[in-house]
Tab-separated table of C-alpha atoms in Angstrom:
chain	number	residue	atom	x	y	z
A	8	UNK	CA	-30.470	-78.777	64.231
A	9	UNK	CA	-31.223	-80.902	67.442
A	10	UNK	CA	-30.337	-78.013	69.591
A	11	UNK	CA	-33.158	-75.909	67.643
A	12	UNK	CA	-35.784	-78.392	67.552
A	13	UNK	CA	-35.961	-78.838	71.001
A	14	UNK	CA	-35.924	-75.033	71.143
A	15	UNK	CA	-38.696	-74.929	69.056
A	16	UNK	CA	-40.463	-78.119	70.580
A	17	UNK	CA	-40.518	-76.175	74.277
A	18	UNK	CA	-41.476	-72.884	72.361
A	19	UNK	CA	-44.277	-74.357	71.103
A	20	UNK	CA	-45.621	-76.872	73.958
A	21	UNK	CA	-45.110	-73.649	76.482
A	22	UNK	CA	-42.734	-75.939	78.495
A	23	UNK	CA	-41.061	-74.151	82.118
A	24	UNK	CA	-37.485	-74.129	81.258
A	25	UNK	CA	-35.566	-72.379	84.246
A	26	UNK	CA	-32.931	-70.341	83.488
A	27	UNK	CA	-32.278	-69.479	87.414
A	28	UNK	CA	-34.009	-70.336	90.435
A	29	UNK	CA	-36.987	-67.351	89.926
A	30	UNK	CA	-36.624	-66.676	86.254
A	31	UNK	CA	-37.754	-69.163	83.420
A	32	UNK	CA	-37.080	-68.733	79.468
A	33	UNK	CA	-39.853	-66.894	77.359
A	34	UNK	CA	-40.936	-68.646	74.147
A	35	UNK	CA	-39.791	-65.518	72.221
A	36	UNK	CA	-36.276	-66.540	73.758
A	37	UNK	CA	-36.434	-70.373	73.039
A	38	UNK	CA	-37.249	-69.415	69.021
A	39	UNK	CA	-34.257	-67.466	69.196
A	40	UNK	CA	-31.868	-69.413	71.007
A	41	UNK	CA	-32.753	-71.959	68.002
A	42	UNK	CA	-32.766	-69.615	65.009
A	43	UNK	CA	-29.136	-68.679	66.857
A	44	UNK	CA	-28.208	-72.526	66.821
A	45	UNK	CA	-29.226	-72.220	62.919
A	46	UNK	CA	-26.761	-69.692	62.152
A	47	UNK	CA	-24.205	-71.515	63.927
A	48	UNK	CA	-24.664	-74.870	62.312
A	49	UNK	CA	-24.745	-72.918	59.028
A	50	UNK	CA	-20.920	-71.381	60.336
A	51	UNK	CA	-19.523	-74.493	61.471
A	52	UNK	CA	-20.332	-76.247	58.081
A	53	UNK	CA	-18.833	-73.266	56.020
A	54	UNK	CA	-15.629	-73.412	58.340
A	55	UNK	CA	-14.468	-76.212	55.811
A	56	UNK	CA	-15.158	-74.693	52.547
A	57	UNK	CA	-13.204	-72.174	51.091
A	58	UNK	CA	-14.208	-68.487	50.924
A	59	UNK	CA	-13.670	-64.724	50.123
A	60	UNK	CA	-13.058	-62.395	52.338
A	61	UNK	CA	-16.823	-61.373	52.454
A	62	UNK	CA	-17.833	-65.820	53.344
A	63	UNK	CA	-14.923	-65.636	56.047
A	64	UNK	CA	-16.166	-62.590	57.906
A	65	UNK	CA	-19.705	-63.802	57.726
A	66	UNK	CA	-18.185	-67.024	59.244
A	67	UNK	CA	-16.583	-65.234	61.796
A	68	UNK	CA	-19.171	-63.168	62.866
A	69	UNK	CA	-21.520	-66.248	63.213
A	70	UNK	CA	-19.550	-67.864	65.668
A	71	UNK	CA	-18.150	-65.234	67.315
A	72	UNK	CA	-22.224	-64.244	68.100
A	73	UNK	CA	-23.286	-67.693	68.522
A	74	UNK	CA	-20.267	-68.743	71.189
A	75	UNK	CA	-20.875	-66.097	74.202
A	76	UNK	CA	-24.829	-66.972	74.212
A	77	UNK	CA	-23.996	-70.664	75.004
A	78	UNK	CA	-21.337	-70.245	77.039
A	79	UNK	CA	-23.767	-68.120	79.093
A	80	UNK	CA	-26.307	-70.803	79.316
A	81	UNK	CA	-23.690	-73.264	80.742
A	82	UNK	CA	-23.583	-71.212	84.024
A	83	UNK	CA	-25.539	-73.487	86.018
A	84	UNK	CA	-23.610	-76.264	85.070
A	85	UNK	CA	-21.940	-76.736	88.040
A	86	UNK	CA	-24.653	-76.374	90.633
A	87	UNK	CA	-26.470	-79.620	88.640
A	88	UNK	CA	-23.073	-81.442	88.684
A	89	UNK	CA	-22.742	-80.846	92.625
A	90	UNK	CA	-26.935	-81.974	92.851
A	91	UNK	CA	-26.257	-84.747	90.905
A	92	UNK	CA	-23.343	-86.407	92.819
A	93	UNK	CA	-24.779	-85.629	96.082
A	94	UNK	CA	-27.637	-87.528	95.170
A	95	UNK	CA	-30.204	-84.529	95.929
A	96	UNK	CA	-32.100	-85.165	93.074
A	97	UNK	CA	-32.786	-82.987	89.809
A	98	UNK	CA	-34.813	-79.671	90.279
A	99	UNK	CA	-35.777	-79.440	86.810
A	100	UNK	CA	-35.175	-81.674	84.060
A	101	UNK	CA	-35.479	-79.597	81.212
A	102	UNK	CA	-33.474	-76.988	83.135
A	103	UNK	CA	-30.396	-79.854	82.849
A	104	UNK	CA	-31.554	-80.583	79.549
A	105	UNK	CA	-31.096	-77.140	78.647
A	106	UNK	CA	-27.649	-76.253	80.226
A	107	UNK	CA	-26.660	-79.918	78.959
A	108	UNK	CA	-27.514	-78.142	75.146
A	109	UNK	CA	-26.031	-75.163	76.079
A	110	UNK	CA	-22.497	-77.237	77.047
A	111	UNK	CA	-22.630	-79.431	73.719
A	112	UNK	CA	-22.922	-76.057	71.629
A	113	UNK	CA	-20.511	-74.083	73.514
A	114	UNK	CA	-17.874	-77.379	73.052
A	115	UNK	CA	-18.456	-77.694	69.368
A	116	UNK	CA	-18.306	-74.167	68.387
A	117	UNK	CA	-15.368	-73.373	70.327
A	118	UNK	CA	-13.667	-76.395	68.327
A	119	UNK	CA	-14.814	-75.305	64.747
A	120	UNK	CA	-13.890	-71.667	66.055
A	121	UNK	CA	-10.147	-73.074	66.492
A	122	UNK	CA	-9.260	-75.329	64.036
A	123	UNK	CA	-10.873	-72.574	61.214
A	124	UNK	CA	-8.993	-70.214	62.925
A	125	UNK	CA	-5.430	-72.465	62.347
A	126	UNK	CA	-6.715	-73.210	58.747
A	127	UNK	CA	-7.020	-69.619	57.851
A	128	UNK	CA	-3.777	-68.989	59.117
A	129	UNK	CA	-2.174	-71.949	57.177
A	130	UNK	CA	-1.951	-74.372	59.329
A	131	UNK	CA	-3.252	-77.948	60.302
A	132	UNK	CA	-6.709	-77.627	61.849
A	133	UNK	CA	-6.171	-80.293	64.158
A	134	UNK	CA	-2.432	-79.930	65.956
A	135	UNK	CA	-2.248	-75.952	65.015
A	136	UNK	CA	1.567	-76.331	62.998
A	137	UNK	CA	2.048	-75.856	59.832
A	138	UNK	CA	3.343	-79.049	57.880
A	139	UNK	CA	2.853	-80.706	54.243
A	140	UNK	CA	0.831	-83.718	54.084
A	141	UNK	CA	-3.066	-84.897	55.473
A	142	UNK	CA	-3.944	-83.812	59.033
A	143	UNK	CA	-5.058	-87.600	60.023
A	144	UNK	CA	-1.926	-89.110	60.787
A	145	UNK	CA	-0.194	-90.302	63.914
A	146	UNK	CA	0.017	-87.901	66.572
A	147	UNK	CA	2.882	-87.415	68.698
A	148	UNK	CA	2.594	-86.198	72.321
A	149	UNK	CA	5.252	-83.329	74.458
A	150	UNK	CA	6.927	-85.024	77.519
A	151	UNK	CA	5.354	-84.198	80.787
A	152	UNK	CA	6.009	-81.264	82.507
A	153	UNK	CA	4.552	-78.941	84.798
A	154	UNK	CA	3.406	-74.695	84.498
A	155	UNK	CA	5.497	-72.195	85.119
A	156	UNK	CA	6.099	-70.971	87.779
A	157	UNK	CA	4.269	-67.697	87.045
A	158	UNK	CA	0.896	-69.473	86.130
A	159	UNK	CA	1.039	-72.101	88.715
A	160	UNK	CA	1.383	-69.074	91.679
A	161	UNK	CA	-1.465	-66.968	89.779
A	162	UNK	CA	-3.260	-70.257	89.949
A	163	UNK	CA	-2.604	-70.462	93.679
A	164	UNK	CA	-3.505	-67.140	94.266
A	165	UNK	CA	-6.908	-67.375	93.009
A	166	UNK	CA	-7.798	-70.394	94.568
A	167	UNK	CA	-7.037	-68.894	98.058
A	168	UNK	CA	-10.712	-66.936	97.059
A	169	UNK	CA	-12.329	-70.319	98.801
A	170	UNK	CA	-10.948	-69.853	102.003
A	171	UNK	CA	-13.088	-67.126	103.700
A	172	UNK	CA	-16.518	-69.191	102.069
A	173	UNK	CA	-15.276	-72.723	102.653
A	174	UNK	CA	-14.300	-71.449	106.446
A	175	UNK	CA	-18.061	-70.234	107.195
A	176	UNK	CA	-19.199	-73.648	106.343
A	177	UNK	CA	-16.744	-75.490	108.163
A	178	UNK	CA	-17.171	-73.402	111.208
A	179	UNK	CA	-21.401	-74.246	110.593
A	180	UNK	CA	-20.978	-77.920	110.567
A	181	UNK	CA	-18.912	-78.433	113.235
A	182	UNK	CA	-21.586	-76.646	115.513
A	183	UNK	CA	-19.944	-72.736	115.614
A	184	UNK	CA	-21.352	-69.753	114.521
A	185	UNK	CA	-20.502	-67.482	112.036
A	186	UNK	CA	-22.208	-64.531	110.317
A	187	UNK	CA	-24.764	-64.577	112.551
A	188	UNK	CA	-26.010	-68.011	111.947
A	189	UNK	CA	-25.409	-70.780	114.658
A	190	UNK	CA	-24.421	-74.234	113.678
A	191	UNK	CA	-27.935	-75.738	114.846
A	192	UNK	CA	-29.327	-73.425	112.431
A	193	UNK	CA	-27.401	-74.872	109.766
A	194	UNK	CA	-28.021	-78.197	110.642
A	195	UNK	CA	-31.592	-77.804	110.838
A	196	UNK	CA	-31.062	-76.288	107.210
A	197	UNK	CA	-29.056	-78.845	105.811
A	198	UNK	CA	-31.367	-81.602	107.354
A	199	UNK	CA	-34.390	-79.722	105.290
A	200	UNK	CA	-33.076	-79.505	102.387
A	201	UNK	CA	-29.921	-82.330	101.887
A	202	UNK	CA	-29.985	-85.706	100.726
A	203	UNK	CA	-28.921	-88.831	102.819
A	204	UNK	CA	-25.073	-88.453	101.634
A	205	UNK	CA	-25.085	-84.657	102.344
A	206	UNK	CA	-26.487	-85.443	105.669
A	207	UNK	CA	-24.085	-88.126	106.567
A	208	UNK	CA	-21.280	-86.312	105.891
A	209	UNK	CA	-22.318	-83.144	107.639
A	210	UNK	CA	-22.568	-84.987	110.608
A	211	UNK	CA	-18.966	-85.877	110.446
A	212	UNK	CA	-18.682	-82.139	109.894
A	213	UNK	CA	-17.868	-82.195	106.384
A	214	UNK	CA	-19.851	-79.716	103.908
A	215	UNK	CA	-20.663	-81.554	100.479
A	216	UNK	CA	-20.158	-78.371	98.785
A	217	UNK	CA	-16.729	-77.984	100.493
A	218	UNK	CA	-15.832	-81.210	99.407
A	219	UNK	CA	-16.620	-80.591	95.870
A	220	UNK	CA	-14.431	-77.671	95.745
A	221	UNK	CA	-12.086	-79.703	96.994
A	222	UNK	CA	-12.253	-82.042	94.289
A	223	UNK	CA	-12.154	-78.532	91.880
A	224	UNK	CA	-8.500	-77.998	93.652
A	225	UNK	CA	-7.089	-81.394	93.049
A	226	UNK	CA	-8.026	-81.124	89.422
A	227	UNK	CA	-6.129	-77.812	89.404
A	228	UNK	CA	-3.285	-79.448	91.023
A	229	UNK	CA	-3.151	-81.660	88.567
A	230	UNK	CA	-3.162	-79.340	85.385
A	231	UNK	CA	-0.590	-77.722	86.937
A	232	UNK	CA	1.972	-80.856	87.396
A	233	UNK	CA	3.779	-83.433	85.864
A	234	UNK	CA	1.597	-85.794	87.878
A	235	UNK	CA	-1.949	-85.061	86.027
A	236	UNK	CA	-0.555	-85.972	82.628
A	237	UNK	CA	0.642	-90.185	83.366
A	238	UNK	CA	-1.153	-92.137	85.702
A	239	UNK	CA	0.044	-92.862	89.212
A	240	UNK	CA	1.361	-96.136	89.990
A	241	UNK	CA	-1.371	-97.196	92.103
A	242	UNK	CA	-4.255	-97.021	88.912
A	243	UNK	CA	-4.652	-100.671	87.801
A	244	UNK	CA	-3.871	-101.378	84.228
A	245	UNK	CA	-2.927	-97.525	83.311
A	246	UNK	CA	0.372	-96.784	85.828
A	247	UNK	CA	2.744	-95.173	83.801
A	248	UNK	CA	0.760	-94.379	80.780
A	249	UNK	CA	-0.387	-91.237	79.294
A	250	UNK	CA	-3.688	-89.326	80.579
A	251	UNK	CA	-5.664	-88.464	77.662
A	252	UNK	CA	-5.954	-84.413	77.257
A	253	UNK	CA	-9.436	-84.519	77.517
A	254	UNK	CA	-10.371	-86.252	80.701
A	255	UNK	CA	-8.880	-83.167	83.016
A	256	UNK	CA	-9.669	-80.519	80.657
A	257	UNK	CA	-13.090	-80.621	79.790
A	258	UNK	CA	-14.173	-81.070	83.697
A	259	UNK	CA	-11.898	-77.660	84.297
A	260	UNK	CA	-13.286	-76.155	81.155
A	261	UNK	CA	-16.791	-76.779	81.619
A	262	UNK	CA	-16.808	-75.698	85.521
A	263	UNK	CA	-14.020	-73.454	85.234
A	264	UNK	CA	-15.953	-70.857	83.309
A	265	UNK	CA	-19.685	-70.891	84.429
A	266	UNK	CA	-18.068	-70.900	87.731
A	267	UNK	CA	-15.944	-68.209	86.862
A	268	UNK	CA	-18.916	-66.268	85.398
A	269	UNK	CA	-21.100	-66.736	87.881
A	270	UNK	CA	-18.393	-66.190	90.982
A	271	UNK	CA	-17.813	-62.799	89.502
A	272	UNK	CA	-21.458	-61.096	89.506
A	273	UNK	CA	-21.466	-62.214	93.002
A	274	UNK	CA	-18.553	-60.721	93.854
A	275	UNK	CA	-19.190	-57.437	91.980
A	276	UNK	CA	-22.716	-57.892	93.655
A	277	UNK	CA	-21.490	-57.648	97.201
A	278	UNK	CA	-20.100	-54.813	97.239
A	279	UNK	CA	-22.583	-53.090	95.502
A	280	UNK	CA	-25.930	-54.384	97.929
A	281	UNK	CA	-23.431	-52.902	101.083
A	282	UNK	CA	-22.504	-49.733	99.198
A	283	UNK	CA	-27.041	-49.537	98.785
A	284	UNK	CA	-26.385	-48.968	95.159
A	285	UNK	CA	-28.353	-52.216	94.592
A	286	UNK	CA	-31.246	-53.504	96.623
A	287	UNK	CA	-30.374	-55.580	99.904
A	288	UNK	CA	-30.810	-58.956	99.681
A	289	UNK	CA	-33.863	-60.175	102.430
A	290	UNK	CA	-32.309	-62.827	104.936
A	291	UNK	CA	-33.312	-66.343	104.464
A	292	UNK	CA	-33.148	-69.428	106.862
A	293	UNK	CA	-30.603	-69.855	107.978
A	294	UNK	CA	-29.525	-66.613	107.749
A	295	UNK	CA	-31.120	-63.884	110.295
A	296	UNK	CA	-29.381	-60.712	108.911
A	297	UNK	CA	-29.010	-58.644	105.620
A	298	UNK	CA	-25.117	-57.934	106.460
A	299	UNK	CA	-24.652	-61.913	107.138
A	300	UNK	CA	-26.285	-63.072	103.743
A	301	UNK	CA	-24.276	-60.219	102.042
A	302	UNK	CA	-21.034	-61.328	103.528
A	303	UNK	CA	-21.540	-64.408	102.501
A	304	UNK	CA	-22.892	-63.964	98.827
A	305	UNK	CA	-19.245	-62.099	98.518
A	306	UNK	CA	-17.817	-65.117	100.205
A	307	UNK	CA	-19.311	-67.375	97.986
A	308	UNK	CA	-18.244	-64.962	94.984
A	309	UNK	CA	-14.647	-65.083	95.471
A	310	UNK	CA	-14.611	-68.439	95.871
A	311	UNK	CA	-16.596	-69.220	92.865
A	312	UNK	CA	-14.679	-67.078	90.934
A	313	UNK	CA	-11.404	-67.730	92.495
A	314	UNK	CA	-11.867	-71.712	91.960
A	315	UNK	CA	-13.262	-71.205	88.325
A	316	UNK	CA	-10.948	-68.440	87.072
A	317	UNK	CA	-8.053	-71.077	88.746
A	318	UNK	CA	-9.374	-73.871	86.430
A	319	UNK	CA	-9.565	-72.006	83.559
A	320	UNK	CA	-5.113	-70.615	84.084
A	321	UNK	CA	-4.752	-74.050	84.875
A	322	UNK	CA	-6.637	-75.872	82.062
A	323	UNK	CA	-4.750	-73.345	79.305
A	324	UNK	CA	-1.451	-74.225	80.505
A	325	UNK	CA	-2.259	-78.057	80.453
A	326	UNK	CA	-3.704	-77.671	77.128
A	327	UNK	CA	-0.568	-75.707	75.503
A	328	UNK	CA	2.192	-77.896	77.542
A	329	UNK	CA	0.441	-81.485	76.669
A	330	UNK	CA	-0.703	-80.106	72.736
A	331	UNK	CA	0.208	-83.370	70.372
A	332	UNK	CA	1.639	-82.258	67.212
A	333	UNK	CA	1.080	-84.488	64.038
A	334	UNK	CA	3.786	-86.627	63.299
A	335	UNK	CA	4.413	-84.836	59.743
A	336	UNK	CA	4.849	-81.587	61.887
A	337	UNK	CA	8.718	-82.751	62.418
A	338	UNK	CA	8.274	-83.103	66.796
A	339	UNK	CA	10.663	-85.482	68.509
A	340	UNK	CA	10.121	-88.185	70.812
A	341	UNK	CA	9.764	-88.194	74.437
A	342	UNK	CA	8.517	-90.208	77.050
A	343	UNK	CA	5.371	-90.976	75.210
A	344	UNK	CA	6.334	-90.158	71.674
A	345	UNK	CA	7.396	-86.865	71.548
A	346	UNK	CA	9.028	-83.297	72.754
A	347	UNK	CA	8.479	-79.535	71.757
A	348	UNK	CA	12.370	-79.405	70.538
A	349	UNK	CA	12.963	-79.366	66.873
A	350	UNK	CA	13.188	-82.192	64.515
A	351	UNK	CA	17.334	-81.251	65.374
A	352	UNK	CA	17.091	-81.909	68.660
A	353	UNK	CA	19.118	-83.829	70.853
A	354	UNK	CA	16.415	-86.859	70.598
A	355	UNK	CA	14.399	-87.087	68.113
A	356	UNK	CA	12.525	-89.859	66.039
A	357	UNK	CA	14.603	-91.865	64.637
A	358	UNK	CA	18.305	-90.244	66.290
């Protein structure tokens, strides 16, 4: 209901919403967006009633609708995270504002979507097993362990996409030249356009964007190992205890996709703007070329893609391997309460 009466509130007032750097959202599109976030609110609420067949399709079909449209509008999610922490300022605020909405439905539908999906298939909405008694009791949580092997080298594999990109940019601050634009040209860009941070640190030749992907890669890292589910010794107060689920995977989920999303148009893009099957893209400062902006929008493509799509293997893996059961569910103990084993397993509650 919020979601739609802000909808309906920039509808009305004729407010500039971007929805990319060029293109802004009609008022047609804002009253639909919130009759959409109607018909979702109207699904999650009849997620925990019961229905016929005919309710539970209707159910289905609302969220199934409702969930790609928001997940779409997170896309620039990441590029206002990356603004934000380099201190850049905010472009447009109800651009955030609206990507910020677009995150909050995306979340909360995808959650409804899941736990109605483990109720209709008889089991508890919130740990996903099936088991007699209420679904708000202790939890108990799998020991830590890392992917296999199999996810954690398709996870490497993908984030290799941000070498070619993350190499132009390197090569740019530290004064070379690469696809045709000089590192003075970059500098003179970066010193237009950064903040104070962004400058400082490209003067010790470090790109903020670099940086923040390499922030993306450490947060992969730690999906993928026993280290990102206790805290290291060196946190104060928290050494040795147990990371809560959350804090790594909704940073991977809610960058991993739009980043994903938007790393692959650019990369099918690319190709397609060399091949002349879509328009060439006109050269802008600092770029003095067609062929050196299109290089590096497919630069930038794998690596968005490759970083995001890596989040997203990663994240699903952490999820499944760190998934708390309920304590009724019958899973045994480990080093913070419990393991995937069965109640008959070599340790177990109460063994």
């Amino acid at each position: 209901m919020l979601y739609a009466a802000v909808e309906v509130v920039w509808a009305s007032a004729g407010a500039t919403v971007p929805w990319t750097a060029h293109v802004s959202y009609a008022p047609a599109v804002h009253l639909l967006l919130a009759a959409l976030a109607l018909l979702a609110g109207g699904a999650c609420l009849a997620t925990t009633r019961t229905l016929g067949r005919p309710g539970r399709v209707a159910v289905a079909t609302g969220l199934t609708t409702a969930l790609p449209v928001f997940v779409a509008g997170t896309a620039g999610l990441p590029i206002h995270v990356v603004t934000l922490a380099t201190f850049s300022g905010i472009e447009s605020a109800t651009g955030l504002a609206q990507v910020l909405l677009d995150t909050a439905g995306a979340t909360v539908l995808l959650l409804a979507g899941l736990s109605y999906r483990r109720r209709l298939r008889g089991a508890c909405p919130r740990c996903g097993r099936p088991h007699p008694g209420p679904a708000d009791g202790p939890l108990v949580h799998p020991a830590a362990s890392r992917a296999p092997v199999r996810t954690r080298a398709a996870a490497y594999l993908l984030v290799c996409g941000l070498l070619p990109w993350a190499a132009a940019k390197t090569v740019w601050t530290l004064g070379g030249s690469a696809l045709g634009v000089s590192g003075d040209d970059w500098e003179a860009t970066v010193d237009v356009r950064a903040s104070g941070p962004s400058k400082a640190l490209a003067s010790a030749g470090i790109d903020v964007t670099v940086l923040a992907a390499t922030v993306g890669v450490l947060l992969l890292l730690g999906l993928l190992h026993a280290w990102g589910q206790v805290f290291p010794r060196w946190v104060p107060f928290l050494s040795g205890r147990r990371v809560p689920r959350l804090l790594p995977l909704l940073p991977a989920w809610l960058t991993g996709f739009p980043l994903a999303m938007y790393g692959t148009v650019l990369t099918v893009a690319a190709p397609l703007v060399a091949l002349g099957v879509l328009p060439g893209v006109e050269p802008s400062p600092p770029f003095t070329t067609r062929s050196g902006i299109t290089w590096m929008i497919g630069f930038g493509g794998l690596a968005f893609a490759g970083l995001g799509l890596g989040l997203v293997v990663a994240a699903g893996s952490y999820a499944a391997r760190t998934r708390p059961v309920c304590a009724g569910a019958g899973a045994v103990a480990g080093p913070f309460g419990s393991d995937r084993r069965g109640a008959c397993g070599p340790r177990h509650i109460g063994a």
